[in-house]
Coordinates of C-alpha atoms in Angstrom, one line a residue:
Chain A
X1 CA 148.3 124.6 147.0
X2 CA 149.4 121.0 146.1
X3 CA 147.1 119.5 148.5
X4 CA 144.0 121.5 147.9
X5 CA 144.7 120.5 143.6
X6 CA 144.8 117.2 144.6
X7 CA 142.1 117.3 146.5
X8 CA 139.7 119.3 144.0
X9 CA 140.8 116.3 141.8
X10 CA 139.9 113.9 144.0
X11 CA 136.1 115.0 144.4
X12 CA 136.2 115.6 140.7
X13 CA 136.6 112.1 140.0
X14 CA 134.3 111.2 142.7
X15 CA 131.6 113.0 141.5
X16 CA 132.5 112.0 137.6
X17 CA 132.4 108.3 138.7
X18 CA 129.3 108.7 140.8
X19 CA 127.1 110.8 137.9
X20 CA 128.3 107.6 135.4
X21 CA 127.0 104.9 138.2
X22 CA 124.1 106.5 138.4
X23 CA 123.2 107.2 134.6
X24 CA 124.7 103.1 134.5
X25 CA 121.9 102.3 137.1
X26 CA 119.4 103.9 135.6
X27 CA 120.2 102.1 132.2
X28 CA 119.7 99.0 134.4
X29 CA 116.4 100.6 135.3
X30 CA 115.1 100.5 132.1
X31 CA 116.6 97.7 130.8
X32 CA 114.0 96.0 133.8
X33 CA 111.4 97.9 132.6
X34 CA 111.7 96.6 129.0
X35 CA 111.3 93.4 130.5
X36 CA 108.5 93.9 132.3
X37 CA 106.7 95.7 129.9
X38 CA 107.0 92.9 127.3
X39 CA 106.4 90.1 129.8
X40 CA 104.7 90.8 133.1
X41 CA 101.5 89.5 133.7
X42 CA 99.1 91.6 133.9
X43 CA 95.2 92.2 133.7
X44 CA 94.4 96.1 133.3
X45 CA 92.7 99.5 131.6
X46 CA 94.8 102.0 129.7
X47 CA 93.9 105.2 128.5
X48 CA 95.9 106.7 125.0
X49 CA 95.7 110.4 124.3
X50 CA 96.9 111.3 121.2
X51 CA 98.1 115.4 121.2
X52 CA 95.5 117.1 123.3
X53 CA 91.9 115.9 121.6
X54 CA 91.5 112.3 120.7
X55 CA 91.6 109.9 123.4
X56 CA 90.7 105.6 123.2
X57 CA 90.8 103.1 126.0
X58 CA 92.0 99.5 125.9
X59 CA 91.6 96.7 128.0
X60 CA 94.4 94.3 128.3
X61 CA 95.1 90.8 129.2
X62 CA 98.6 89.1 129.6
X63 CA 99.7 86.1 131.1
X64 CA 102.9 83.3 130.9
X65 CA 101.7 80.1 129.6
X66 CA 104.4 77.7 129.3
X67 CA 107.2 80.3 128.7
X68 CA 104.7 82.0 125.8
X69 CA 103.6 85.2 125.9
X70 CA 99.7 85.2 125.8
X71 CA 98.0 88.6 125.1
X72 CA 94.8 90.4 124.3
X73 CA 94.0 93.9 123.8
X74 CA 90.5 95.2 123.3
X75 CA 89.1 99.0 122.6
X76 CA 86.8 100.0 124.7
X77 CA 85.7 103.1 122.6
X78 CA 85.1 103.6 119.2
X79 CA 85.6 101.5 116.4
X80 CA 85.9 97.5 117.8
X81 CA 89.2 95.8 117.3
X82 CA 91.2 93.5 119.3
X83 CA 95.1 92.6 118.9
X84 CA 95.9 89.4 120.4
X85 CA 99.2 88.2 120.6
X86 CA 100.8 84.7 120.7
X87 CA 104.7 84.3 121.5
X88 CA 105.6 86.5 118.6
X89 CA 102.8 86.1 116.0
X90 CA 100.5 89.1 116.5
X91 CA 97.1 89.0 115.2
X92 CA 94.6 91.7 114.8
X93 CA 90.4 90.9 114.7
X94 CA 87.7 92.9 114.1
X95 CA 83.7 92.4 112.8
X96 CA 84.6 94.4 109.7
X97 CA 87.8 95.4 106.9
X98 CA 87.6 99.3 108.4
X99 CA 88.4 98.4 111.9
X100 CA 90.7 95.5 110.8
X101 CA 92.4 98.5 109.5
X102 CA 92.1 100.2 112.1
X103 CA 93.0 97.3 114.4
X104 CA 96.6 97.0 112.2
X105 CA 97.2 100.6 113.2
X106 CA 96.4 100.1 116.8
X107 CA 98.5 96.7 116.5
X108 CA 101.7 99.7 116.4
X109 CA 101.5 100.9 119.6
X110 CA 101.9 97.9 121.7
X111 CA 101.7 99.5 125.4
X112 CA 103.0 99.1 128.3
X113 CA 105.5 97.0 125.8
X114 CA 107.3 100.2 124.1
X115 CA 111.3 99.6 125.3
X116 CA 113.6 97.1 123.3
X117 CA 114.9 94.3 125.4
X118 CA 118.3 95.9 124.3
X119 CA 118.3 99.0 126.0
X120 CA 121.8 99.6 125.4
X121 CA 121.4 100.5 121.9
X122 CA 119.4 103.6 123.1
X123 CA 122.7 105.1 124.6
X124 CA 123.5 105.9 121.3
X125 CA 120.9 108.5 120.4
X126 CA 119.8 109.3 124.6
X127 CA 120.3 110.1 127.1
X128 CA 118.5 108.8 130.6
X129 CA 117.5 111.1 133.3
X130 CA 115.8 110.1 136.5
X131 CA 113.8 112.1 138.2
X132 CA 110.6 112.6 140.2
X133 CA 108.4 110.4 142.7
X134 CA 104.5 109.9 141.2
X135 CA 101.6 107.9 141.4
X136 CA 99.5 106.3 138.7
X137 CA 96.3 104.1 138.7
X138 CA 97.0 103.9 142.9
X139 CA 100.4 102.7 142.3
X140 CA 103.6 104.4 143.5
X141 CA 106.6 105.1 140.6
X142 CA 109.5 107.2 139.4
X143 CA 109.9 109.0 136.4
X144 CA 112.8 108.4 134.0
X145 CA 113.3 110.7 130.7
X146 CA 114.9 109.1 127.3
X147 CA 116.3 112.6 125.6
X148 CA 117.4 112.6 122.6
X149 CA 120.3 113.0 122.2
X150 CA 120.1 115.1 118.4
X151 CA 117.0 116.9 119.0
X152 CA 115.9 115.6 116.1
X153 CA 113.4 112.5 117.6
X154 CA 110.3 113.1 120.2
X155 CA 112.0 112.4 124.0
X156 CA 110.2 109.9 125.8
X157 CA 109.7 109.4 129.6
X158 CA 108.4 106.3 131.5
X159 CA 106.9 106.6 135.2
X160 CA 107.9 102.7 136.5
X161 CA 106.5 101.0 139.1
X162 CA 108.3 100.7 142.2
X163 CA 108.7 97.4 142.4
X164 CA 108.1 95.7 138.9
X165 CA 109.6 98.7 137.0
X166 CA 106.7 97.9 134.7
X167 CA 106.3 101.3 132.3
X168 CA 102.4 102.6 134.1
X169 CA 102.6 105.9 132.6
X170 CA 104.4 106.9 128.8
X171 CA 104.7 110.4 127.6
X172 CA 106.2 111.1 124.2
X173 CA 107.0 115.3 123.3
X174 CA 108.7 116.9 120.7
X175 CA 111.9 118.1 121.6
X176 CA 110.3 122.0 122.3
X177 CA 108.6 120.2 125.1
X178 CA 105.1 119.9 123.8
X179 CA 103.0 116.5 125.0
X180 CA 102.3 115.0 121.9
X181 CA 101.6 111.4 122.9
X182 CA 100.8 109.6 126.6
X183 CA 99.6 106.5 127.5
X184 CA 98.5 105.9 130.9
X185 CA 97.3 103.1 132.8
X186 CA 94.0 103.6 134.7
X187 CA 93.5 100.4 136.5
X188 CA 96.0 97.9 136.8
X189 CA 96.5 94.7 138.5
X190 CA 100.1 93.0 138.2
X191 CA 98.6 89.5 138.4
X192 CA 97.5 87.0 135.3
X193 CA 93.8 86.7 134.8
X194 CA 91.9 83.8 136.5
X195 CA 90.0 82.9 133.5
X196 CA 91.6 81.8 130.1
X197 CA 88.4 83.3 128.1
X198 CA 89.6 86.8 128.4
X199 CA 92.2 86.0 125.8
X200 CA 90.0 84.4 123.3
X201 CA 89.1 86.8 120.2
X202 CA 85.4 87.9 119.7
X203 CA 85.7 89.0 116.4
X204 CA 85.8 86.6 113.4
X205 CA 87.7 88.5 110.5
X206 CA 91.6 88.2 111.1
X207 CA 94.8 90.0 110.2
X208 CA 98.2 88.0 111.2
X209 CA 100.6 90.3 111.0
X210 CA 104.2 88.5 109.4
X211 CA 102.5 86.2 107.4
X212 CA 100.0 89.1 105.7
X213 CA 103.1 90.9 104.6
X214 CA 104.2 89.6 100.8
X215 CA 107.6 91.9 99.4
X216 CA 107.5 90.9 95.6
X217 CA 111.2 90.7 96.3
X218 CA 113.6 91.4 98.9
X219 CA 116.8 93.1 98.8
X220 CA 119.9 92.3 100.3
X221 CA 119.3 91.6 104.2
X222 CA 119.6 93.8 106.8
X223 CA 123.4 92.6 107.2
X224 CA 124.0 92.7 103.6
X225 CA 122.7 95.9 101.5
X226 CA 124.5 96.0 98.4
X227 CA 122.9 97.2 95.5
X228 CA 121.3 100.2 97.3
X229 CA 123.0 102.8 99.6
X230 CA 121.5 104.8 102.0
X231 CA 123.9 107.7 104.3
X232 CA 122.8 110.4 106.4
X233 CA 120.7 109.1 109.0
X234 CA 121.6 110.4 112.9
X235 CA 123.5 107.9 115.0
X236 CA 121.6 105.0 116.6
X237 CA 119.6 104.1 113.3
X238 CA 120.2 101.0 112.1
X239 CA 118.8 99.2 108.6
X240 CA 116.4 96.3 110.0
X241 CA 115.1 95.2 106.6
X242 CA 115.2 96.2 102.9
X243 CA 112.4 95.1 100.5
X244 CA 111.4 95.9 97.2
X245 CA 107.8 95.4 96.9
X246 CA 104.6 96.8 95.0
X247 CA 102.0 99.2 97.4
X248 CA 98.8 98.4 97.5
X249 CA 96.9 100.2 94.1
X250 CA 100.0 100.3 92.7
X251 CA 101.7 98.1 89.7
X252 CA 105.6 99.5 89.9
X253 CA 107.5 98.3 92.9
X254 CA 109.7 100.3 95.1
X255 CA 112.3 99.8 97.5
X256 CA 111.5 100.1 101.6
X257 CA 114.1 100.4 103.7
X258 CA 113.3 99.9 107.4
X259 CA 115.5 101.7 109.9
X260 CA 114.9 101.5 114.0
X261 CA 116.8 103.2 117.1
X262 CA 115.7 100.8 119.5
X263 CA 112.2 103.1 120.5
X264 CA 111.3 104.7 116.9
X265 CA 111.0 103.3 113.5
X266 CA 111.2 104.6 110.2
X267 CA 110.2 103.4 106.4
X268 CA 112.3 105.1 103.6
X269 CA 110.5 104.4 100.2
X270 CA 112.8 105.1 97.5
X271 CA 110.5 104.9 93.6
X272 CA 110.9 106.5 90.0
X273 CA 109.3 109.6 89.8
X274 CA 106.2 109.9 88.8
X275 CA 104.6 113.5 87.6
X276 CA 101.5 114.0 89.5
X277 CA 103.7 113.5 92.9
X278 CA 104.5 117.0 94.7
X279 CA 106.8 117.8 97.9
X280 CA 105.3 118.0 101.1
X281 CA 105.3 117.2 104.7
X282 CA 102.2 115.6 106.3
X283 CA 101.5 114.9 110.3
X284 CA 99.8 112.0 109.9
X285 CA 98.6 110.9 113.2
X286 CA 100.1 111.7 116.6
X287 CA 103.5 111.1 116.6
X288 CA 103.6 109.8 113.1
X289 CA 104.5 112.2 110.4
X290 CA 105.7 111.5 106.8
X291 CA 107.8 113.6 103.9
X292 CA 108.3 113.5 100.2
X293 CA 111.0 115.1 98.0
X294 CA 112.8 114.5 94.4
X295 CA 115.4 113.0 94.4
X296 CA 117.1 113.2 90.9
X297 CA 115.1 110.6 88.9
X298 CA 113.5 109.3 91.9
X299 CA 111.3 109.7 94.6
X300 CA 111.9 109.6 98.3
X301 CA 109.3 109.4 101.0
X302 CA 109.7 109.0 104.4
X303 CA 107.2 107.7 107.5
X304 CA 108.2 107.6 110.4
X305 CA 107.6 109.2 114.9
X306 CA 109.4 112.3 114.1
X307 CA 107.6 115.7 114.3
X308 CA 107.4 116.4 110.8
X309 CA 109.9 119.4 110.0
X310 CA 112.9 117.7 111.4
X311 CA 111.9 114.1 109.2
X312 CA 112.1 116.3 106.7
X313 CA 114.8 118.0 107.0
X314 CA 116.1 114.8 107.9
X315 CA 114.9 113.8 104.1
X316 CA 117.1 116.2 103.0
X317 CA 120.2 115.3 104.7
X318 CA 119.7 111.3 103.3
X319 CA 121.7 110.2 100.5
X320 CA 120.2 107.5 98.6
X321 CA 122.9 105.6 95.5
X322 CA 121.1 102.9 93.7
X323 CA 123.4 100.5 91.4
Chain B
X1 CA 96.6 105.9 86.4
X2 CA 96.2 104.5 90.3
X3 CA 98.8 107.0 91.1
X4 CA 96.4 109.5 89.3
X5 CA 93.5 108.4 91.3
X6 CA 95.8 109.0 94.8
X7 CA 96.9 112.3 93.8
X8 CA 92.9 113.3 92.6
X9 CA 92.0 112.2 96.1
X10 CA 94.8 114.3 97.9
X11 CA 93.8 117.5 95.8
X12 CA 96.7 117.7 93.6
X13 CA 95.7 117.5 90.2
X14 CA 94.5 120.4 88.1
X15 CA 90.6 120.4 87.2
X16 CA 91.2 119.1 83.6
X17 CA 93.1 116.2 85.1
X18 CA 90.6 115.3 87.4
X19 CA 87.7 115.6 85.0
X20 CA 89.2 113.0 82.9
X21 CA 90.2 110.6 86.0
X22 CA 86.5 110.8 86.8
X23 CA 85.4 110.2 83.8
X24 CA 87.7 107.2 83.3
X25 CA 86.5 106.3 86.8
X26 CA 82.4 106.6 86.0
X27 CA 83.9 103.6 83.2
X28 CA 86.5 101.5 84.6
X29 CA 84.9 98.9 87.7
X30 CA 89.0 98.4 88.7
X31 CA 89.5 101.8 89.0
X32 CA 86.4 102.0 91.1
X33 CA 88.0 99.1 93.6
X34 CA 91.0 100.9 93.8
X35 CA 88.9 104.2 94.8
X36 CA 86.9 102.2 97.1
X37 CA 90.7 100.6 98.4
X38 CA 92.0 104.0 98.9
X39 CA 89.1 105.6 100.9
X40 CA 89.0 102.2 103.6
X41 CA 92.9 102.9 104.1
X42 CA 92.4 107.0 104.9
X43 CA 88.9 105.9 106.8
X44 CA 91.3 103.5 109.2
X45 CA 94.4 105.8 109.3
X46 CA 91.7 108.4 111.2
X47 CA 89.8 106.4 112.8
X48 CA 91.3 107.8 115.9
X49 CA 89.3 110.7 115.4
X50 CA 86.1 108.7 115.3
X51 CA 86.7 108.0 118.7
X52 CA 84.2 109.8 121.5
X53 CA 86.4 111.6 123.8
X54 CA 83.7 110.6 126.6
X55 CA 84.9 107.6 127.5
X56 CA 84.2 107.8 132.0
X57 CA 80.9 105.4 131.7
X58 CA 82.9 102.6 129.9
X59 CA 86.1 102.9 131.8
X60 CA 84.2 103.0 135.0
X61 CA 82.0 100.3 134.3
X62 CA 85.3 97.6 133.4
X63 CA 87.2 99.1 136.6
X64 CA 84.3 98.2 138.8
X65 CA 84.1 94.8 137.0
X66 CA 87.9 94.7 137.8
X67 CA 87.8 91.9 140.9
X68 CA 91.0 92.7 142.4
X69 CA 92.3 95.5 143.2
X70 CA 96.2 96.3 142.4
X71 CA 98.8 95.4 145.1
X72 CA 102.0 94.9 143.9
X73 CA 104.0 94.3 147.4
X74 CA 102.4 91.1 148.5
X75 CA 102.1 89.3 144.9
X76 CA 106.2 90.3 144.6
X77 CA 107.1 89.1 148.3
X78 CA 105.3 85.9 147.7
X79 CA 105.9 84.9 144.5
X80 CA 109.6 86.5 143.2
X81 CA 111.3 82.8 143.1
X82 CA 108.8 81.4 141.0
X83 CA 108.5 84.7 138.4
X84 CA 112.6 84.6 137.9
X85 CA 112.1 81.2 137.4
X86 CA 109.4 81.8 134.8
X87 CA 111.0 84.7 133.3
X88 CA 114.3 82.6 133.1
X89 CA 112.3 80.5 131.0
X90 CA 110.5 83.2 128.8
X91 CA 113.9 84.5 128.1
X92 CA 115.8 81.4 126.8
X93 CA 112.1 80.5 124.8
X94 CA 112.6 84.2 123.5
X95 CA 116.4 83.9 122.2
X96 CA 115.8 80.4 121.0
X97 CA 112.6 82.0 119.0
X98 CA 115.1 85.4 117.6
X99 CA 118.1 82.4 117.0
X100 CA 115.6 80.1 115.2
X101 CA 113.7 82.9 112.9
X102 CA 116.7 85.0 112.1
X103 CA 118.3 82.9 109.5
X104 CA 114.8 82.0 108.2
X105 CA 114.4 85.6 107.3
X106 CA 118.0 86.1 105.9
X107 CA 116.8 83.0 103.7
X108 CA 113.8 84.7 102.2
X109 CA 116.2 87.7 100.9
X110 CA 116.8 87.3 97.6
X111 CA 118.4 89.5 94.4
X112 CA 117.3 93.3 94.0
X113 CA 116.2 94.3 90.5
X114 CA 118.9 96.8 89.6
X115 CA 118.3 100.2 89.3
X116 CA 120.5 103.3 88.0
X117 CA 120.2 106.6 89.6
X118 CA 121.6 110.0 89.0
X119 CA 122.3 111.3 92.1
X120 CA 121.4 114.7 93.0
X121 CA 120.3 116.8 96.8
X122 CA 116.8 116.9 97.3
X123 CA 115.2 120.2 97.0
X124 CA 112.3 122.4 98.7
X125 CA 111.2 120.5 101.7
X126 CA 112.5 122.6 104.3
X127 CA 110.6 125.3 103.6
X128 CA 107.2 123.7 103.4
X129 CA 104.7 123.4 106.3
X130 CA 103.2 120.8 108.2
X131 CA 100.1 119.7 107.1
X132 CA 97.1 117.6 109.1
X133 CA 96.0 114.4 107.2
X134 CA 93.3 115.6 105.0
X135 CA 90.1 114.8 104.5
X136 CA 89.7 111.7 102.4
X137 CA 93.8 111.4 102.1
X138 CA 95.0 107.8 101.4
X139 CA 98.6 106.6 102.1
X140 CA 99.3 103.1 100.9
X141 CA 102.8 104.3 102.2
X142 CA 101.8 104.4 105.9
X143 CA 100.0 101.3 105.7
X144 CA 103.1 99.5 104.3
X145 CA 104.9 101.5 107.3
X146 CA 102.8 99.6 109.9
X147 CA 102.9 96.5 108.1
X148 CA 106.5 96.1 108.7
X149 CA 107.2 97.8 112.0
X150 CA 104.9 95.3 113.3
X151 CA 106.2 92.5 111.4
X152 CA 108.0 90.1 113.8
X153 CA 111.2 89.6 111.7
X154 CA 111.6 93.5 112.3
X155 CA 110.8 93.9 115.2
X156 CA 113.1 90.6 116.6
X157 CA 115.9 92.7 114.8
X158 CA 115.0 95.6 116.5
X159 CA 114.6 94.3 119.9
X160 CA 117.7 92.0 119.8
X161 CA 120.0 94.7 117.5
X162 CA 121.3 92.3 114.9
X163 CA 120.8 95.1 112.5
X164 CA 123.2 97.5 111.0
X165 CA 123.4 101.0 109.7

């Protein structure tokens, strides 16, 4: 009896120890793949499908020049836009101010760049799960599924490339299982373009991203919030900025609070209340969804990729104390 | 009164509201801008939906354009030295880039104008439904959204997790 307990022991912690080397190799997976999908060169076409209707196509351009990142992203369908990006500066174009906006809001989904480079603060809120064998745009990969880990966020899975473990396929779906989100590449070669001109901008009006961005004011830093208090959020979010700043159209400022869990990001507006203003929940676009409530003498609104009943109900569950 | 104009525009106000927002709106050419403002943001928000969904011709004309065709095996085998090397590189140009703009931005942060609240649960939103963007809806909120998840002070933070809860 002694024996066969210690041996049941035994392959316990054997197969404890091997599960947790394999979910710590996966991690190392992806923590490759967020590398490669911010940095590999590459020259290639990728199709985004939001839900099950609208569909766009980009063309992309990256290369290494002299340790800088040089990018350019170009729709292929619809209205024209390009986003090109420069080290860390990020710059949308576009031959008029609707598809600048519209360039700004493609400038947000930065494909096949969509882990953080610190992949270990996604063990916090998922978990990683590899699983089977595909093929995409010719090339062989394996799946691997971000679940979240509070069924509260859209899971995420990435089919990597065999050898790069550059993200060729994306698929974002709500935590029922429904697709809700995929990018997919449709042609891709994992070498920098010959020519330089690919990365030059067609388009003459220009949005650069950091520098377009003026807060009237900002709050205590990310490292420092002081005056206002925010509790509530699931594990894994963490406060990346605080600002108080005026929208545009609008004369009284309001506080935005940024929080991010490594792969999704969302904007808590906090703002007197103001009569004409009634509760409700909105699907924006895709993945993006955003929520409004009272809250005492104040407003709360919240944007962020969350399918829209659990942002709000995570709304709800946010406490907000402003000195 | 702009907040007036935003909530006309989402259907919210009741018809005696509105005809007076119009009718200050017929008047007022700053009001007019700020109409005109409101209806480019909801124009780009959708502008997804603008897209055709028949995209073959233009995909298939840039693949066949493509020159070379994708083969990862030989670039790797060849080339792996020099891509560490360069990504050795990328990496230290990258923290040096997070280590050099991080205190910049804790710089720009200055005091908050204080504000008292009376603190009580929010109330109602569970039990409303989702709604689609509508027709003509504006939302200066998501545009300040993707302002600042794209801004690169965020999205260092992010990457690098300097932030806290």
């Amino acid at each position: 009896m002694s024996f066969s307990y210690n041996a049941f022991t035994v392959s316990t912690l054997l197969l404890v120890s091997s599960a947790a080397w394999a979910a710590s190799s996966d991690w190392e997976v992806l923590r490759k793949a967020a590398q490669s999908g911010q940095r590999q060169s590459l020259s290639g076409v990728y199709l985004h499908q939001i839900g099950r209707g609208e569909q766009e196509t980009f063309q992309i351009y990256r290369t290494n020049q002299g340790g800088q990142i040089l990018e350019r992203r170009e729709s292929l369908d619809g209205l024209p836009r390009e986003v090109v990006r420069i080290g860390n500066e990020l710059t949308s174009y576009a031959p008029d101010k609707t598809s600048l906006l519209a360039a700004r809001a493609s400038a947000t989904r930065l494909f096949p760049a969509v882990l953080p480079e610190n992949v270990n603060l996604l063990a916090v809120s998922y978990a990683v799960e590899k699983s089977r064998q595909d093929r995409v745009a010719g090339a062989d990969c394996h799946w691997y599924r971000l679940k979240a880990l509070d069924k509260l966020r859209y899971n995420q899975s990435f089919c990597l490339e065999k050898i790069s473990n550059l993200p060729l396929k994306m698929v974002v779906s709500t935590p029922e299982g429904a697709i809700v989100e995929q990018f997919t590449f449709t042609s891709i070669d994992l070498k920098a373009p010959r020519s330089k001109d690919v990365f030059k901008p067609r388009y003459s009006l220009s949005y650069t991203q950091h520098t377009a961005v003026q807060p009237t004011a900002a709050l205590p830093t990310a490292t420092q919030p002081s005056r206002i208090e925010v509790s509530g959020l699931p594990n894994g979010f963490r406060l990346l900025k605080a600002v108080e700043r005026a929208l545009p159209g609008q004369k009284q400022p309001m506080h935005h609070l940024i929080y991010g869990d490594g792969l999704v990001m969302l904007s808590l507006f906090v703002e007197p209340k103001n009569k004409s203003q009634k509760s409700r929940v909105t699907l924006v676009q895709g993945t993006l969804s955003m929520a409004s409530v009272p809250y005492g003498n104040y407003w709360l609104t919240m944007v962020g990729d969350m399918p829209g009943q659990n942002l709000a109900r995570l709304l709800k569950s946010t406490k907000v104390t402003i000195r | 009164m702009n907040e007036s104009i935003s909530a006309l525009m989402d259907a919210e106000l009741e018809e005696p509201d509105s005809i007076e927002i119009l009718k200050n709106l017929k008047l007022n050419e700053e009001l007019q801008q700020v109409w005109d403002e409101y209806h480019l943001i909801g124009d780009a928000i959708r502008s997804n939906s603008l897209l055709t969904i028949n995209v073959r011709e233009q995909v298939s004309s840039k693949i066949q354009a493509e020159p070379i065709v994708f083969a990862p095996r030989p670039w790797f085998a060849a080339k792996t030295r020099q891509r560490w090397a360069a990504g050795v590189a990328l990496a230290a140009s990258v923290t040096l880039g997070i280590t050099a703009g991080w205190p910049l931005f804790k710089q720009q942060a200055t005091q908050s104008v204080g504000m008292q609240m009376t603190a009580s649960q929010p109330t109602g939103v569970d039990q409303l439904a989702v709604m689609p963007a509508r027709e003509g809806e504006s939302s200066p909120y998501l545009a300040a959204h993707q302002d600042m998840s794209t801004d690169p002070n965020v999205v260092e933070v992010s990457l690098s997790g300097d932030g806290e809860r």
